[in-house]
XYZ file of C-alpha atoms in Angstrom:
361
model
C 19.602 33.455 16.501
C 21.972 30.770 16.593
C 25.472 30.158 14.924
C 26.599 27.356 13.153
C 30.135 26.297 15.059
C 30.878 22.867 13.087
C 30.114 20.970 10.236
C 30.987 17.372 10.431
C 30.511 14.271 8.036
C 30.166 10.734 8.596
C 30.338 8.307 5.786
C 28.254 5.171 5.937
C 27.231 2.436 3.728
C 24.016 0.741 3.891
C 23.304 -2.720 2.454
C 20.095 -3.183 0.855
C 17.734 -6.384 1.786
C 18.543 -8.037 -1.323
C 20.148 -6.924 -4.528
C 17.853 -5.250 -7.217
C 18.012 -4.322 -10.679
C 16.207 -1.947 -12.896
C 16.589 -1.429 -16.616
C 19.763 0.710 -15.951
C 20.869 -0.367 -12.615
C 22.268 -3.122 -10.468
C 22.293 -2.234 -6.891
C 23.765 -3.743 -3.513
C 24.049 -0.861 -1.251
C 23.514 2.986 -0.584
C 26.711 4.676 0.418
C 25.712 7.939 2.280
C 27.551 11.285 3.650
C 25.827 12.073 6.904
C 25.974 15.537 7.477
C 25.633 17.280 10.873
C 25.966 20.954 11.783
C 26.337 22.121 15.348
C 24.940 25.461 16.524
C 26.120 27.675 19.297
C 22.967 26.455 21.015
C 24.231 22.976 20.829
C 21.377 22.183 18.491
C 22.198 19.546 15.698
C 21.055 20.026 12.116
C 21.135 17.066 9.858
C 21.192 16.093 5.873
C 22.497 13.463 3.876
C 23.426 12.352 0.403
C 23.707 9.120 -1.187
C 25.367 7.174 -4.087
C 24.527 3.867 -5.337
C 27.046 1.412 -4.126
C 28.680 4.074 -2.669
C 30.008 5.190 -5.965
C 32.400 8.172 -5.545
C 31.267 8.551 -2.246
C 34.672 9.917 -1.078
C 34.414 12.693 -3.570
C 31.157 13.942 -2.120
C 32.300 13.696 1.379
C 35.554 15.968 0.307
C 33.173 18.652 -1.156
C 30.601 18.414 1.613
C 33.870 19.084 4.189
C 35.076 21.816 1.759
C 31.781 23.785 1.856
C 32.211 23.806 5.590
C 34.243 27.246 5.271
C 31.108 28.451 4.012
C 28.761 27.605 6.336
C 30.612 27.520 9.875
C 30.091 31.154 11.360
C 26.860 31.713 9.545
C 23.340 32.280 11.481
C 20.863 29.314 11.194
C 18.152 31.776 9.940
C 20.379 32.425 6.921
C 19.502 29.131 5.281
C 19.006 30.595 2.130
C 21.879 33.019 1.865
C 24.171 30.017 2.987
C 22.618 28.185 0.067
C 23.661 31.349 -2.263
C 27.034 31.370 -0.981
C 27.792 27.786 -1.831
C 25.997 27.932 -5.213
C 28.137 30.995 -6.134
C 30.944 28.876 -5.092
C 30.285 25.720 -6.848
C 32.888 24.783 -9.259
C 31.960 24.974 -12.699
C 34.411 22.483 -14.361
C 33.169 19.983 -11.574
C 30.825 17.123 -11.494
C 27.384 18.384 -11.241
C 26.299 15.207 -9.712
C 28.778 15.890 -6.809
C 28.882 19.544 -6.207
C 24.961 20.017 -6.077
C 24.285 17.036 -4.101
C 26.901 17.946 -1.555
C 25.031 21.342 -1.392
C 21.980 19.786 -0.986
C 23.273 17.810 2.201
C 24.287 20.959 3.810
C 21.303 22.925 2.765
C 18.968 20.068 4.416
C 20.986 20.292 7.462
C 21.011 24.012 7.835
C 17.460 24.189 7.640
C 16.981 21.165 10.092
C 19.071 23.336 12.472
C 17.179 26.342 12.127
C 13.615 24.760 12.820
C 15.166 22.620 15.861
C 16.830 25.965 17.114
C 12.912 27.389 16.752
C 11.555 24.242 18.267
C 9.243 24.096 15.419
C 8.700 21.306 12.653
C 10.336 22.602 9.587
C 7.273 21.910 7.327
C 5.462 24.780 9.579
C 8.164 27.348 8.651
C 7.770 26.724 4.764
C 3.806 26.938 5.554
C 1.983 23.706 6.182
C -0.790 22.802 4.090
C -1.476 19.258 4.897
C -0.494 16.737 8.172
C -0.626 13.527 5.667
C 0.109 12.997 2.292
C -0.405 10.214 -0.500
C 2.502 7.828 -1.013
C 3.229 4.614 -3.133
C 5.479 1.604 -2.428
C 8.516 1.866 -4.364
C 10.928 -0.319 -2.380
C 10.183 -3.490 -4.197
C 8.696 -4.964 -7.523
C 11.836 -4.658 -9.326
C 12.834 -5.685 -12.820
C 14.685 -8.819 -11.233
C 11.424 -10.098 -9.874
C 9.424 -13.099 -11.940
C 5.901 -12.609 -12.352
C 5.167 -15.231 -9.066
C 7.482 -13.108 -6.829
C 5.807 -9.668 -8.163
C 2.428 -10.801 -7.305
C 3.522 -11.895 -3.869
C 5.433 -8.567 -3.145
C 2.433 -6.671 -4.501
C -0.049 -8.226 -2.080
C 2.169 -7.456 0.876
C 2.657 -3.899 0.300
C -1.342 -3.886 0.218
C -1.422 -5.582 3.287
C 0.942 -3.189 4.837
C -1.428 -0.510 4.200
C -0.481 1.035 0.875
C -2.782 1.948 -1.663
C -0.262 2.285 -4.672
C 2.262 0.453 -5.946
C 5.166 0.956 -8.463
C 6.223 -1.928 -10.443
C 9.348 -1.529 -12.670
C 9.458 -2.366 -16.350
C 12.218 -2.551 -18.908
C 12.127 -5.563 -20.982
C 12.919 -5.995 -24.505
C 9.602 -7.489 -25.383
C 6.401 -5.221 -25.068
C 4.430 -8.244 -24.013
C 6.807 -9.031 -21.063
C 6.295 -5.719 -19.545
C 2.484 -6.185 -19.966
C 2.422 -9.453 -18.126
C 4.562 -8.087 -15.340
C 2.280 -4.770 -14.955
C -0.802 -7.704 -15.217
C 0.377 -9.750 -12.626
C 0.590 -6.626 -10.289
C -2.754 -5.406 -11.188
C -4.455 -8.670 -10.634
C -2.506 -9.114 -7.296
C -3.808 -5.737 -5.651
C -6.982 -5.531 -7.475
C -8.755 -2.611 -9.334
C -8.793 -0.026 -6.268
C -5.059 0.116 -5.645
C -3.109 2.533 -8.050
C -0.309 1.042 -10.354
C 2.454 2.951 -11.229
C 5.275 2.047 -13.843
C 8.942 3.085 -14.055
C 11.071 2.526 -16.946
C 14.209 3.746 -15.677
C 14.958 5.580 -19.126
C 15.167 1.925 -20.575
C 13.250 2.620 -23.968
C 13.548 4.354 -26.922
C 10.788 6.579 -28.125
C 8.867 4.098 -30.536
C 9.105 1.141 -28.029
C 8.095 3.795 -25.043
C 4.845 4.471 -27.111
C 4.088 0.997 -27.998
C 4.280 -0.043 -24.135
C 2.311 2.811 -23.146
C -0.475 2.018 -25.489
C -0.371 -1.823 -24.329
C -0.332 -0.896 -20.743
C -3.392 1.567 -21.075
C -6.122 -1.043 -20.475
C -4.558 -1.998 -17.083
C -5.401 1.210 -15.424
C -1.782 2.340 -14.938
C -1.291 5.626 -12.979
C 1.545 6.853 -14.978
C 4.689 5.826 -17.076
C 7.778 7.267 -15.418
C 11.188 8.318 -17.478
C 10.187 5.918 -20.493
C 13.118 7.272 -22.297
C 16.272 9.056 -21.522
C 16.213 11.807 -19.226
C 17.376 14.439 -21.240
C 15.072 13.604 -24.029
C 12.383 15.839 -23.345
C 10.926 15.724 -26.856
C 10.725 12.286 -26.876
C 8.922 12.553 -23.277
C 6.380 14.883 -24.753
C 6.099 12.678 -27.648
C 5.236 9.414 -25.590
C 2.950 11.768 -23.801
C 0.987 12.583 -26.789
C 0.796 9.246 -28.514
C 1.049 7.103 -25.463
C -2.352 7.280 -23.972
C -0.633 7.073 -20.308
C 0.344 9.988 -17.859
C 4.163 10.310 -18.125
C 6.190 11.454 -14.850
C 9.646 12.518 -14.855
C 12.241 15.097 -13.405
C 14.022 12.937 -10.830
C 17.267 12.851 -12.638
C 17.713 16.726 -13.669
C 19.720 19.105 -11.829
C 18.706 22.176 -9.831
C 15.537 24.811 -10.849
C 16.637 25.122 -14.350
C 16.262 21.380 -14.783
C 12.771 21.538 -13.594
C 12.057 24.670 -15.686
C 13.427 22.890 -18.702
C 11.148 19.892 -18.198
C 8.146 22.094 -17.602
C 8.911 24.231 -20.664
C 8.983 21.145 -23.034
C 5.634 19.746 -21.894
C 7.666 16.490 -21.073
C 5.078 15.197 -18.390
C 1.911 15.284 -16.441
C 3.790 14.792 -13.175
C 7.036 16.238 -12.401
C 9.328 14.659 -9.833
C 11.908 16.955 -8.073
C 14.796 15.052 -6.391
C 15.985 16.962 -3.083
C 19.489 15.785 -3.816
C 19.821 16.654 -7.320
C 17.779 19.971 -6.883
C 20.216 20.953 -4.425
C 18.139 20.854 -1.181
C 15.110 22.610 0.265
C 15.904 26.107 -0.912
C 15.937 24.996 -4.737
C 13.146 22.445 -4.538
C 10.763 24.792 -2.993
C 11.523 27.173 -5.817
C 11.178 24.381 -8.296
C 7.721 23.343 -6.939
C 6.936 27.284 -7.316
C 7.758 27.030 -10.562
C 5.493 23.818 -11.257
C 2.647 25.588 -9.448
C 2.470 28.740 -12.018
C 1.858 25.961 -14.521
C -0.571 23.718 -12.755
C 1.745 20.886 -12.658
C 1.443 18.177 -9.977
C 4.440 17.369 -7.973
C 5.517 13.910 -6.693
C 8.835 13.998 -4.801
C 11.202 11.505 -5.787
C 13.337 9.377 -3.034
C 14.433 10.925 0.262
C 10.956 9.963 1.818
C 11.812 11.021 5.097
C 13.021 14.717 4.474
C 10.603 14.985 1.280
C 7.903 15.208 3.905
C 8.691 18.849 4.845
C 8.114 20.019 1.323
C 5.215 17.448 0.704
C 3.634 19.251 3.667
C 3.930 22.633 2.663
C 3.489 22.276 -1.281
C -0.101 22.642 -2.278
C 0.401 20.881 -5.429
C 2.385 17.959 -4.183
C 0.066 14.746 -5.141
C 2.409 12.019 -3.459
C 5.774 11.153 -1.746
C 7.778 8.043 -3.122
C 7.869 5.654 -0.464
C 11.698 4.283 -0.347
C 13.031 2.291 2.627
C 16.250 2.296 1.797
C 17.640 4.878 4.376
C 15.221 3.915 7.364
C 17.937 1.918 9.066
C 19.863 5.127 9.518
C 16.846 6.940 11.497
C 16.077 6.721 14.791
C 12.370 7.637 14.015
C 10.349 5.421 11.619
C 7.704 6.733 9.050
C 4.241 6.275 9.904
C 1.839 4.812 7.245
C -1.788 4.991 7.460
C -4.080 3.802 4.982
C -1.924 4.668 2.028
C -0.695 8.115 3.457
C 2.352 9.081 5.173
C 1.822 11.074 8.291
C 3.862 14.109 8.736
C 5.620 14.367 11.812
C 5.314 17.192 13.903
C 8.492 16.890 15.644
C 11.099 19.802 15.510
C 13.064 20.253 12.153
C 12.444 17.444 9.579
C 11.319 15.302 12.684
C 13.909 12.632 11.717
C 17.485 12.259 13.233
C 20.251 9.959 12.798
C 20.564 7.065 14.891
C 24.032 6.664 16.576
C 24.170 2.707 16.554
C 23.331 2.884 13.254
C 26.380 5.305 12.005
C 28.620 3.225 13.716
C 27.293 0.033 12.506
C 27.224 1.005 8.753
C 30.411 3.134 8.995
C 32.759 3.047 5.971
């Protein structure tokens, strides 16, 4: 068993190809803290966290570096014990988004180091159940795009090999959002799944009205129709709106996912690797979803979420986001609407040193 000798971080800021907008965001870049843990055998495990436009990224970095005292000197095979020691040490008065996110990046790096030490893919340690997984294009079709641009971009995703896309909605008028989704549906045809995401932009009554209006367009799901913590509102939209509801990306740790499940707030739960606290807690959340037969679709972190998707029987899809692709030496492989799960050691992805220098912040 190898020992973790050093934890180090690098802060980077990756610009998006163009500014984007949702009902609650205006985004120009993603600031990231890259985490490297080096073992006594010279193996390097890696993880990362991000913040929109780099907000509070220095605070994230400070917390990650503080966790080095709980990681260095531990065996890589003690990933779950390391997670528990950091979780116990979390500052209860601190900002949950910072402390849990920092834990997530560390946890992913330790698991990656463990699998690389053994020379095996991480998903094989978790128990591989598939070698490819369905995905949907989520790096476009933003609220800032007009109808013509939406249609052109949707066709581009299909030409690139996607068999599912996600369009953002959140207009004050129901008819405007219907027009957006119709433009995408007509562009991709009847055989491509169309997901919608309101990014918490509606109140419950408006969300129900939007869902009812979108139902004839064969929409796969309506994501986060209301505020993430309004679980009763989600349940009502689900009951009255006539569309499947997806949510869960904004809650923290396994308890957050548990609350979503207990409230019957969705038809698909969407755990986020960063907000859940890394692989250790995300796998527990997925197991909790399995006990009630709830499908899982992982949120963001596409490269690193593949290890979970490949080892979770109830995982229906992963969200394909290319924001972080410039950071990695390896590229994701898309084949007829599915992402191929890499059989390389660890997560199968490593940070590119040139990118680390180029985007250093």
